Amino acid sequence: RLLAALILGIGVCGMHYTGMAAASFLPYQICRPLETATSSTIDSQTLAFFITLIAGFIFVMALGISIYNQEQTSLTDRGKSDKFPARLISLAVGITFIALIILGTFNIDTTYRLKEEKANDTEKARLVSDYFFTDKKIAEALYLFATTGDGFFADRYFVNFYDQQKRFNDLKDRFSPYLENFPDFDQLEESRVRMDREILRFAANEQTREAHKILSSAEYRNIRNSFDQQLNEIVNASFR
């Protein structure tokens, strides 16, 4: 028995460390099933459900047989004998059936909750991506207007600005539980918009030098960077 236990322990450890040595882990990655999974694949929740069910069934049967063998040994010692009780099988099947119902209910609830969380995460990621994409277009339009003075770029700025404000309000609604930890978030946005309007005013009056002076100022860069950093921190906090 000692030798068998030693061989089994070496085998288990060997498989574990072999698997770990073959695995590759990338930093900051979220392990989720592929979106391109075909209908023939099985999702992780269903797989966990069946593994738990089979393991539970084996455990109940092994426990029942162990109890039966112990009782048979006791009866044999007393010169008696007994057939394998059908009630023991019924008990094992009954417990397995109850476990199936419980685990099935838990699996359905967990699957629904995970799908809902995934949909919320996808929506939040889309909102943030759209916001930064619009912000990039605003920055380009502002720079081009300050450089060329062409009113077309000013129009593009305002079109993208109003689009961005809608997205900004959607972001605030979506991430409202996390905004209380960033009390100056709105103030940074207002400061950035105020400096953008100053750049527009200088560029409209053909004061290109003054407009570029604000664009290249450390204050303007710090405001934009601080706002982007806080928004990223809010988003990261919501995904934890």
PDB file of C-alpha atoms in Angstrom:
ATOM      1  CA  ARG A   1       0.000   0.000   0.000  1.00  0.00           C
ATOM      2  CA  LEU A   2       2.835   2.363   0.851  1.00  0.00           C
ATOM      3  CA  LEU A   3       4.510   1.685  -2.499  1.00  0.00           C
ATOM      4  CA  ALA A   4       1.209   2.160  -4.360  1.00  0.00           C
ATOM      5  CA  ALA A   5       0.593   5.452  -2.557  1.00  0.00           C
ATOM      6  CA  LEU A   6       4.127   6.599  -3.418  1.00  0.00           C
ATOM      7  CA  ILE A   7       3.697   5.715  -7.107  1.00  0.00           C
ATOM      8  CA  LEU A   8       0.318   7.438  -7.225  1.00  0.00           C
ATOM      9  CA  GLY A   9       1.731  10.580  -5.569  1.00  0.00           C
ATOM     10  CA  ILE A  10       4.627  10.733  -8.024  1.00  0.00           C
ATOM     11  CA  GLY A  11       2.224  10.265 -10.941  1.00  0.00           C
ATOM     12  CA  VAL A  12      -0.107  13.052  -9.798  1.00  0.00           C
ATOM     13  CA  CYS A  13       2.758  15.475  -9.126  1.00  0.00           C
ATOM     14  CA  GLY A  14       4.432  14.553 -12.402  1.00  0.00           C
ATOM     15  CA  MET A  15       1.270  15.271 -14.418  1.00  0.00           C
ATOM     16  CA  HIS A  16       0.723  18.541 -12.556  1.00  0.00           C
ATOM     17  CA  TYR A  17       4.204  19.933 -13.084  1.00  0.00           C
ATOM     18  CA  THR A  18       4.324  18.671 -16.675  1.00  0.00           C
ATOM     19  CA  GLY A  19       1.093  20.533 -17.433  1.00  0.00           C
ATOM     20  CA  MET A  20       2.259  23.688 -15.693  1.00  0.00           C
ATOM     21  CA  ALA A  21       5.574  23.613 -17.554  1.00  0.00           C
ATOM     22  CA  ALA A  22       3.718  23.327 -20.870  1.00  0.00           C
ATOM     23  CA  ALA A  23       1.308  26.194 -20.080  1.00  0.00           C
ATOM     24  CA  SER A  24       1.833  29.774 -21.225  1.00  0.00           C
ATOM     25  CA  PHE A  25       0.320  32.714 -19.335  1.00  0.00           C
ATOM     26  CA  LEU A  26       0.121  36.230 -20.736  1.00  0.00           C
ATOM     27  CA  PRO A  27      -0.109  39.186 -18.315  1.00  0.00           C
ATOM     28  CA  TYR A  28      -3.434  41.002 -17.912  1.00  0.00           C
ATOM     29  CA  GLN A  29      -5.322  38.435 -19.984  1.00  0.00           C
ATOM     30  CA  ILE A  30      -8.877  37.305 -19.246  1.00  0.00           C
ATOM     31  CA  CYS A  31      -9.388  33.608 -19.889  1.00  0.00           C
ATOM     32  CA  ARG A  32     -12.761  33.172 -21.547  1.00  0.00           C
ATOM     33  CA  PRO A  33     -14.195  30.823 -24.193  1.00  0.00           C
ATOM     34  CA  LEU A  34     -13.602  31.864 -27.773  1.00  0.00           C
ATOM     35  CA  GLU A  35     -16.407  33.853 -29.372  1.00  0.00           C
ATOM     36  CA  THR A  36     -15.975  31.680 -32.486  1.00  0.00           C
ATOM     37  CA  ALA A  37     -16.709  28.449 -30.623  1.00  0.00           C
ATOM     38  CA  THR A  38     -18.876  26.123 -32.708  1.00  0.00           C
ATOM     39  CA  SER A  39     -22.090  24.478 -31.600  1.00  0.00           C
ATOM     40  CA  SER A  40     -20.208  21.198 -31.102  1.00  0.00           C
ATOM     41  CA  THR A  41     -18.118  22.652 -28.274  1.00  0.00           C
ATOM     42  CA  ILE A  42     -19.218  22.658 -24.638  1.00  0.00           C
ATOM     43  CA  ASP A  43     -19.078  25.771 -22.477  1.00  0.00           C
ATOM     44  CA  SER A  44     -17.172  25.829 -19.190  1.00  0.00           C
ATOM     45  CA  GLN A  45     -20.285  25.966 -16.960  1.00  0.00           C
ATOM     46  CA  THR A  46     -21.853  22.881 -18.573  1.00  0.00           C
ATOM     47  CA  LEU A  47     -18.533  21.043 -18.393  1.00  0.00           C
ATOM     48  CA  ALA A  48     -18.179  21.876 -14.693  1.00  0.00           C
ATOM     49  CA  PHE A  49     -21.756  20.732 -14.097  1.00  0.00           C
ATOM     50  CA  PHE A  50     -21.214  17.288 -15.644  1.00  0.00           C
ATOM     51  CA  ILE A  51     -17.852  16.824 -13.943  1.00  0.00           C
ATOM     52  CA  THR A  52     -19.426  17.632 -10.572  1.00  0.00           C
ATOM     53  CA  LEU A  53     -22.373  15.350 -11.278  1.00  0.00           C
ATOM     54  CA  ILE A  54     -20.226  12.370 -12.275  1.00  0.00           C
ATOM     55  CA  ALA A  55     -17.789  12.923  -9.404  1.00  0.00           C
ATOM     56  CA  GLY A  56     -20.701  13.170  -6.949  1.00  0.00           C
ATOM     57  CA  PHE A  57     -22.260   9.989  -8.298  1.00  0.00           C
ATOM     58  CA  ILE A  58     -18.978   8.111  -7.994  1.00  0.00           C
ATOM     59  CA  PHE A  59     -18.503   9.452  -4.469  1.00  0.00           C
ATOM     60  CA  VAL A  60     -21.996   8.394  -3.352  1.00  0.00           C
ATOM     61  CA  MET A  61     -21.648   4.935  -4.914  1.00  0.00           C
ATOM     62  CA  ALA A  62     -18.189   4.426  -3.399  1.00  0.00           C
ATOM     63  CA  LEU A  63     -19.459   5.513  -0.001  1.00  0.00           C
ATOM     64  CA  GLY A  64     -22.474   3.195  -0.271  1.00  0.00           C
ATOM     65  CA  ILE A  65     -20.376   0.210  -1.345  1.00  0.00           C
ATOM     66  CA  SER A  66     -17.880   0.902   1.444  1.00  0.00           C
ATOM     67  CA  ILE A  67     -20.675   0.943   4.027  1.00  0.00           C
ATOM     68  CA  TYR A  68     -22.139  -2.232   2.531  1.00  0.00           C
ATOM     69  CA  ASN A  69     -18.793  -4.040   2.593  1.00  0.00           C
ATOM     70  CA  GLN A  70     -18.278  -3.027   6.186  1.00  0.00           C
ATOM     71  CA  GLU A  71     -21.719  -4.334   7.130  1.00  0.00           C
ATOM     72  CA  GLN A  72     -21.111  -7.565   5.205  1.00  0.00           C
ATOM     73  CA  THR A  73     -17.836  -8.075   7.016  1.00  0.00           C
ATOM     74  CA  SER A  74     -19.584  -7.566  10.317  1.00  0.00           C
ATOM     75  CA  LEU A  75     -22.346 -10.023   9.349  1.00  0.00           C
ATOM     76  CA  THR A  76     -19.832 -12.608   8.136  1.00  0.00           C
ATOM     77  CA  ASP A  77     -17.968 -12.386  11.430  1.00  0.00           C
ATOM     78  CA  ARG A  78     -21.233 -13.251  13.159  1.00  0.00           C
ATOM     79  CA  GLY A  79     -21.872 -16.136  10.773  1.00  0.00           C
ATOM     80  CA  LYS A  80     -24.583 -14.337   8.844  1.00  0.00           C
ATOM     81  CA  SER A  81     -24.878 -13.235   5.278  1.00  0.00           C
ATOM     82  CA  ASP A  82     -26.994 -10.780   3.350  1.00  0.00           C
ATOM     83  CA  LYS A  83     -27.662  -9.937  -0.236  1.00  0.00           C
ATOM     84  CA  PHE A  84     -26.726  -6.590  -1.651  1.00  0.00           C
ATOM     85  CA  PRO A  85     -29.573  -4.326  -0.455  1.00  0.00           C
ATOM     86  CA  ALA A  86     -31.606  -2.704  -3.197  1.00  0.00           C
ATOM     87  CA  ARG A  87     -32.352   0.148  -0.816  1.00  0.00           C
ATOM     88  CA  LEU A  88     -28.698   1.147  -0.898  1.00  0.00           C
ATOM     89  CA  ILE A  89     -28.791   1.525  -4.678  1.00  0.00           C
ATOM     90  CA  SER A  90     -32.049   3.445  -4.442  1.00  0.00           C
ATOM     91  CA  LEU A  91     -30.479   5.765  -1.887  1.00  0.00           C
ATOM     92  CA  ALA A  92     -27.480   6.414  -4.115  1.00  0.00           C
ATOM     93  CA  VAL A  93     -29.664   7.065  -7.166  1.00  0.00           C
ATOM     94  CA  GLY A  94     -31.988   9.292  -5.124  1.00  0.00           C
ATOM     95  CA  ILE A  95     -29.112  11.387  -3.759  1.00  0.00           C
ATOM     96  CA  THR A  96     -27.628  11.687  -7.241  1.00  0.00           C
ATOM     97  CA  PHE A  97     -30.994  12.789  -8.648  1.00  0.00           C
ATOM     98  CA  ILE A  98     -31.376  15.442  -5.940  1.00  0.00           C
ATOM     99  CA  ALA A  99     -27.824  16.613  -6.588  1.00  0.00           C
ATOM    100  CA  LEU A 100     -28.673  16.787 -10.306  1.00  0.00           C
ATOM    101  CA  ILE A 101     -31.640  19.064  -9.632  1.00  0.00           C
ATOM    102  CA  ILE A 102     -29.641  21.313  -7.276  1.00  0.00           C
ATOM    103  CA  LEU A 103     -26.638  21.541  -9.564  1.00  0.00           C
ATOM    104  CA  GLY A 104     -28.844  22.085 -12.604  1.00  0.00           C
ATOM    105  CA  THR A 105     -30.594  25.019 -10.933  1.00  0.00           C
ATOM    106  CA  PHE A 106     -27.258  26.454  -9.829  1.00  0.00           C
ATOM    107  CA  ASN A 107     -25.806  25.968 -13.312  1.00  0.00           C
ATOM    108  CA  ILE A 108     -28.704  27.769 -15.003  1.00  0.00           C
ATOM    109  CA  ASP A 109     -28.480  30.673 -12.562  1.00  0.00           C
ATOM    110  CA  THR A 110     -24.696  30.904 -12.905  1.00  0.00           C
ATOM    111  CA  THR A 111     -24.819  30.714 -16.696  1.00  0.00           C
ATOM    112  CA  TYR A 112     -27.453  33.460 -16.883  1.00  0.00           C
ATOM    113  CA  ARG A 113     -25.493  35.670 -14.484  1.00  0.00           C
ATOM    114  CA  LEU A 114     -22.227  35.179 -16.364  1.00  0.00           C
ATOM    115  CA  LYS A 115     -23.893  35.956 -19.696  1.00  0.00           C
ATOM    116  CA  GLU A 116     -25.402  39.100 -18.201  1.00  0.00           C
ATOM    117  CA  GLU A 117     -22.050  40.179 -16.772  1.00  0.00           C
ATOM    118  CA  LYS A 118     -20.364  39.487 -20.101  1.00  0.00           C
ATOM    119  CA  ALA A 119     -22.972  41.571 -21.941  1.00  0.00           C
ATOM    120  CA  ASN A 120     -22.467  44.434 -19.463  1.00  0.00           C
ATOM    121  CA  ASP A 121     -18.690  44.205 -19.813  1.00  0.00           C
ATOM    122  CA  THR A 122     -18.988  44.234 -23.601  1.00  0.00           C
ATOM    123  CA  GLU A 123     -21.254  47.282 -23.486  1.00  0.00           C
ATOM    124  CA  LYS A 124     -18.911  49.130 -21.141  1.00  0.00           C
ATOM    125  CA  ALA A 125     -15.899  48.319 -23.313  1.00  0.00           C
ATOM    126  CA  ARG A 126     -17.775  49.544 -26.388  1.00  0.00           C
ATOM    127  CA  LEU A 127     -18.722  52.823 -24.711  1.00  0.00           C
ATOM    128  CA  VAL A 128     -15.141  53.493 -23.633  1.00  0.00           C
ATOM    129  CA  SER A 129     -13.755  52.585 -27.061  1.00  0.00           C
ATOM    130  CA  ASP A 130     -16.273  54.844 -28.821  1.00  0.00           C
ATOM    131  CA  TYR A 131     -15.506  57.694 -26.418  1.00  0.00           C
ATOM    132  CA  PHE A 132     -11.756  57.577 -26.999  1.00  0.00           C
ATOM    133  CA  PHE A 133     -12.250  57.216 -30.748  1.00  0.00           C
ATOM    134  CA  THR A 134     -14.439  60.321 -30.799  1.00  0.00           C
ATOM    135  CA  ASP A 135     -11.954  62.132 -28.554  1.00  0.00           C
ATOM    136  CA  LYS A 136      -9.200  61.395 -31.061  1.00  0.00           C
ATOM    137  CA  LYS A 137     -11.283  62.912 -33.866  1.00  0.00           C
ATOM    138  CA  ILE A 138     -11.910  65.998 -31.715  1.00  0.00           C
ATOM    139  CA  ALA A 139      -8.194  66.446 -31.055  1.00  0.00           C
ATOM    140  CA  GLU A 140      -7.404  66.114 -34.777  1.00  0.00           C
ATOM    141  CA  ALA A 141     -10.103  68.599 -35.790  1.00  0.00           C
ATOM    142  CA  LEU A 142      -8.941  71.069 -33.130  1.00  0.00           C
ATOM    143  CA  TYR A 143      -5.311  70.851 -34.224  1.00  0.00           C
ATOM    144  CA  LEU A 144      -6.167  71.222 -37.915  1.00  0.00           C
ATOM    145  CA  PHE A 145      -8.407  74.213 -37.240  1.00  0.00           C
ATOM    146  CA  ALA A 146      -5.713  75.860 -35.125  1.00  0.00           C
ATOM    147  CA  THR A 147      -3.189  75.228 -37.908  1.00  0.00           C
ATOM    148  CA  THR A 148      -5.194  76.084 -41.031  1.00  0.00           C
ATOM    149  CA  GLY A 149      -8.014  78.270 -39.749  1.00  0.00           C
ATOM    150  CA  ASP A 150     -10.383  76.385 -42.061  1.00  0.00           C
ATOM    151  CA  GLY A 151     -13.942  76.552 -40.707  1.00  0.00           C
ATOM    152  CA  PHE A 152     -14.608  73.006 -41.959  1.00  0.00           C
ATOM    153  CA  PHE A 153     -12.478  71.637 -39.131  1.00  0.00           C
ATOM    154  CA  ALA A 154     -14.284  73.814 -36.601  1.00  0.00           C
ATOM    155  CA  ASP A 155     -17.569  72.315 -37.778  1.00  0.00           C
ATOM    156  CA  ARG A 156     -16.095  68.836 -37.468  1.00  0.00           C
ATOM    157  CA  TYR A 157     -14.980  69.679 -33.951  1.00  0.00           C
ATOM    158  CA  PHE A 158     -18.477  70.669 -32.821  1.00  0.00           C
ATOM    159  CA  VAL A 159     -20.130  67.675 -34.508  1.00  0.00           C
ATOM    160  CA  ASN A 160     -17.757  65.304 -32.737  1.00  0.00           C
ATOM    161  CA  PHE A 161     -17.950  67.300 -29.517  1.00  0.00           C
ATOM    162  CA  TYR A 162     -21.733  66.933 -29.205  1.00  0.00           C
ATOM    163  CA  ASP A 163     -21.415  63.250 -30.089  1.00  0.00           C
ATOM    164  CA  GLN A 164     -18.777  62.872 -27.403  1.00  0.00           C
ATOM    165  CA  GLN A 165     -20.938  64.589 -24.794  1.00  0.00           C
ATOM    166  CA  LYS A 166     -23.664  62.007 -25.349  1.00  0.00           C
ATOM    167  CA  ARG A 167     -21.118  59.253 -24.889  1.00  0.00           C
ATOM    168  CA  PHE A 168     -19.719  61.018 -21.826  1.00  0.00           C
ATOM    169  CA  ASN A 169     -23.166  61.088 -20.207  1.00  0.00           C
ATOM    170  CA  ASP A 170     -23.636  57.398 -21.053  1.00  0.00           C
ATOM    171  CA  LEU A 171     -20.275  56.647 -19.432  1.00  0.00           C
ATOM    172  CA  LYS A 172     -21.226  58.540 -16.288  1.00  0.00           C
ATOM    173  CA  ASP A 173     -24.507  56.618 -16.048  1.00  0.00           C
ATOM    174  CA  ARG A 174     -22.762  53.296 -16.586  1.00  0.00           C
ATOM    175  CA  PHE A 175     -19.871  53.954 -14.169  1.00  0.00           C
ATOM    176  CA  SER A 176     -21.727  56.073 -11.608  1.00  0.00           C
ATOM    177  CA  PRO A 177     -20.972  53.705  -8.647  1.00  0.00           C
ATOM    178  CA  TYR A 178     -17.233  54.282  -9.177  1.00  0.00           C
ATOM    179  CA  LEU A 179     -17.237  58.044  -9.769  1.00  0.00           C
ATOM    180  CA  GLU A 180     -17.444  58.893  -6.066  1.00  0.00           C
ATOM    181  CA  ASN A 181     -13.790  57.889  -5.731  1.00  0.00           C
ATOM    182  CA  PHE A 182     -12.840  60.497  -8.356  1.00  0.00           C
ATOM    183  CA  PRO A 183     -14.398  63.783  -7.174  1.00  0.00           C
ATOM    184  CA  ASP A 184     -12.515  65.964  -9.700  1.00  0.00           C
ATOM    185  CA  PHE A 185     -13.494  63.863 -12.748  1.00  0.00           C
ATOM    186  CA  ASP A 186     -16.175  66.305 -13.934  1.00  0.00           C
ATOM    187  CA  GLN A 187     -13.936  69.279 -13.179  1.00  0.00           C
ATOM    188  CA  LEU A 188     -11.185  67.880 -15.398  1.00  0.00           C
ATOM    189  CA  GLU A 189     -13.669  67.462 -18.238  1.00  0.00           C
ATOM    190  CA  GLU A 190     -14.910  71.040 -17.809  1.00  0.00           C
ATOM    191  CA  SER A 191     -11.337  72.377 -17.755  1.00  0.00           C
ATOM    192  CA  ARG A 192     -10.502  70.500 -20.924  1.00  0.00           C
ATOM    193  CA  VAL A 193     -13.582  71.799 -22.726  1.00  0.00           C
ATOM    194  CA  ARG A 194     -12.819  75.344 -21.543  1.00  0.00           C
ATOM    195  CA  MET A 195      -9.272  75.213 -22.925  1.00  0.00           C
ATOM    196  CA  ASP A 196     -10.545  73.715 -26.192  1.00  0.00           C
ATOM    197  CA  ARG A 197     -12.887  76.690 -26.568  1.00  0.00           C
ATOM    198  CA  GLU A 198      -9.992  79.084 -25.977  1.00  0.00           C
ATOM    199  CA  ILE A 199      -8.061  77.360 -28.749  1.00  0.00           C
ATOM    200  CA  LEU A 200     -11.095  77.677 -31.034  1.00  0.00           C
ATOM    201  CA  ARG A 201     -11.469  81.353 -30.207  1.00  0.00           C
ATOM    202  CA  PHE A 202      -7.823  82.128 -30.961  1.00  0.00           C
ATOM    203  CA  ALA A 203      -7.911  80.110 -34.180  1.00  0.00           C
ATOM    204  CA  ALA A 204     -11.131  81.817 -35.318  1.00  0.00           C
ATOM    205  CA  ASN A 205      -9.435  85.207 -34.821  1.00  0.00           C
ATOM    206  CA  GLU A 206      -6.421  83.981 -36.827  1.00  0.00           C
ATOM    207  CA  GLN A 207      -4.249  83.983 -33.723  1.00  0.00           C
ATOM    208  CA  THR A 208      -2.571  80.740 -34.679  1.00  0.00           C
ATOM    209  CA  ARG A 209       0.400  81.265 -32.446  1.00  0.00           C
ATOM    210  CA  GLU A 210      -1.732  81.683 -29.337  1.00  0.00           C
ATOM    211  CA  ALA A 211      -3.831  78.623 -30.246  1.00  0.00           C
ATOM    212  CA  HIS A 212      -0.740  76.448 -30.660  1.00  0.00           C
ATOM    213  CA  LYS A 213       0.692  77.860 -27.453  1.00  0.00           C
ATOM    214  CA  ILE A 214      -2.253  76.398 -25.534  1.00  0.00           C
ATOM    215  CA  LEU A 215      -2.124  73.145 -27.490  1.00  0.00           C
ATOM    216  CA  SER A 216       1.538  72.633 -26.596  1.00  0.00           C
ATOM    217  CA  SER A 217       1.258  73.870 -23.008  1.00  0.00           C
ATOM    218  CA  ALA A 218       2.023  71.547 -20.115  1.00  0.00           C
ATOM    219  CA  GLU A 219      -1.251  72.528 -18.422  1.00  0.00           C
ATOM    220  CA  TYR A 220      -3.329  71.402 -21.392  1.00  0.00           C
ATOM    221  CA  ARG A 221      -1.450  68.108 -21.702  1.00  0.00           C
ATOM    222  CA  ASN A 222      -1.718  67.471 -17.966  1.00  0.00           C
ATOM    223  CA  ILE A 223      -5.473  68.061 -17.974  1.00  0.00           C
ATOM    224  CA  ARG A 224      -6.018  65.691 -20.900  1.00  0.00           C
ATOM    225  CA  ASN A 225      -3.689  63.043 -19.480  1.00  0.00           C
ATOM    226  CA  SER A 226      -5.226  63.278 -16.004  1.00  0.00           C
ATOM    227  CA  PHE A 227      -8.725  62.917 -17.405  1.00  0.00           C
ATOM    228  CA  ASP A 228      -7.766  59.916 -19.567  1.00  0.00           C
ATOM    229  CA  GLN A 229      -5.945  58.319 -16.641  1.00  0.00           C
ATOM    230  CA  GLN A 230      -8.902  58.729 -14.299  1.00  0.00           C
ATOM    231  CA  LEU A 231     -11.288  57.343 -16.918  1.00  0.00           C
ATOM    232  CA  ASN A 232      -9.049  54.294 -17.367  1.00  0.00           C
ATOM    233  CA  GLU A 233      -8.890  53.804 -13.586  1.00  0.00           C
ATOM    234  CA  ILE A 234     -12.689  53.991 -13.352  1.00  0.00           C
ATOM    235  CA  VAL A 235     -13.055  51.445 -16.136  1.00  0.00           C
ATOM    236  CA  ASN A 236     -10.492  49.096 -14.567  1.00  0.00           C
ATOM    237  CA  ALA A 237     -12.247  49.377 -11.192  1.00  0.00           C
ATOM    238  CA  SER A 238     -15.546  48.360 -12.780  1.00  0.00           C
ATOM    239  CA  PHE A 239     -14.027  45.208 -14.288  1.00  0.00           C
ATOM    240  CA  ARG A 240     -12.582  43.928 -10.997  1.00  0.00           C
TER     241      ARG A 240
END
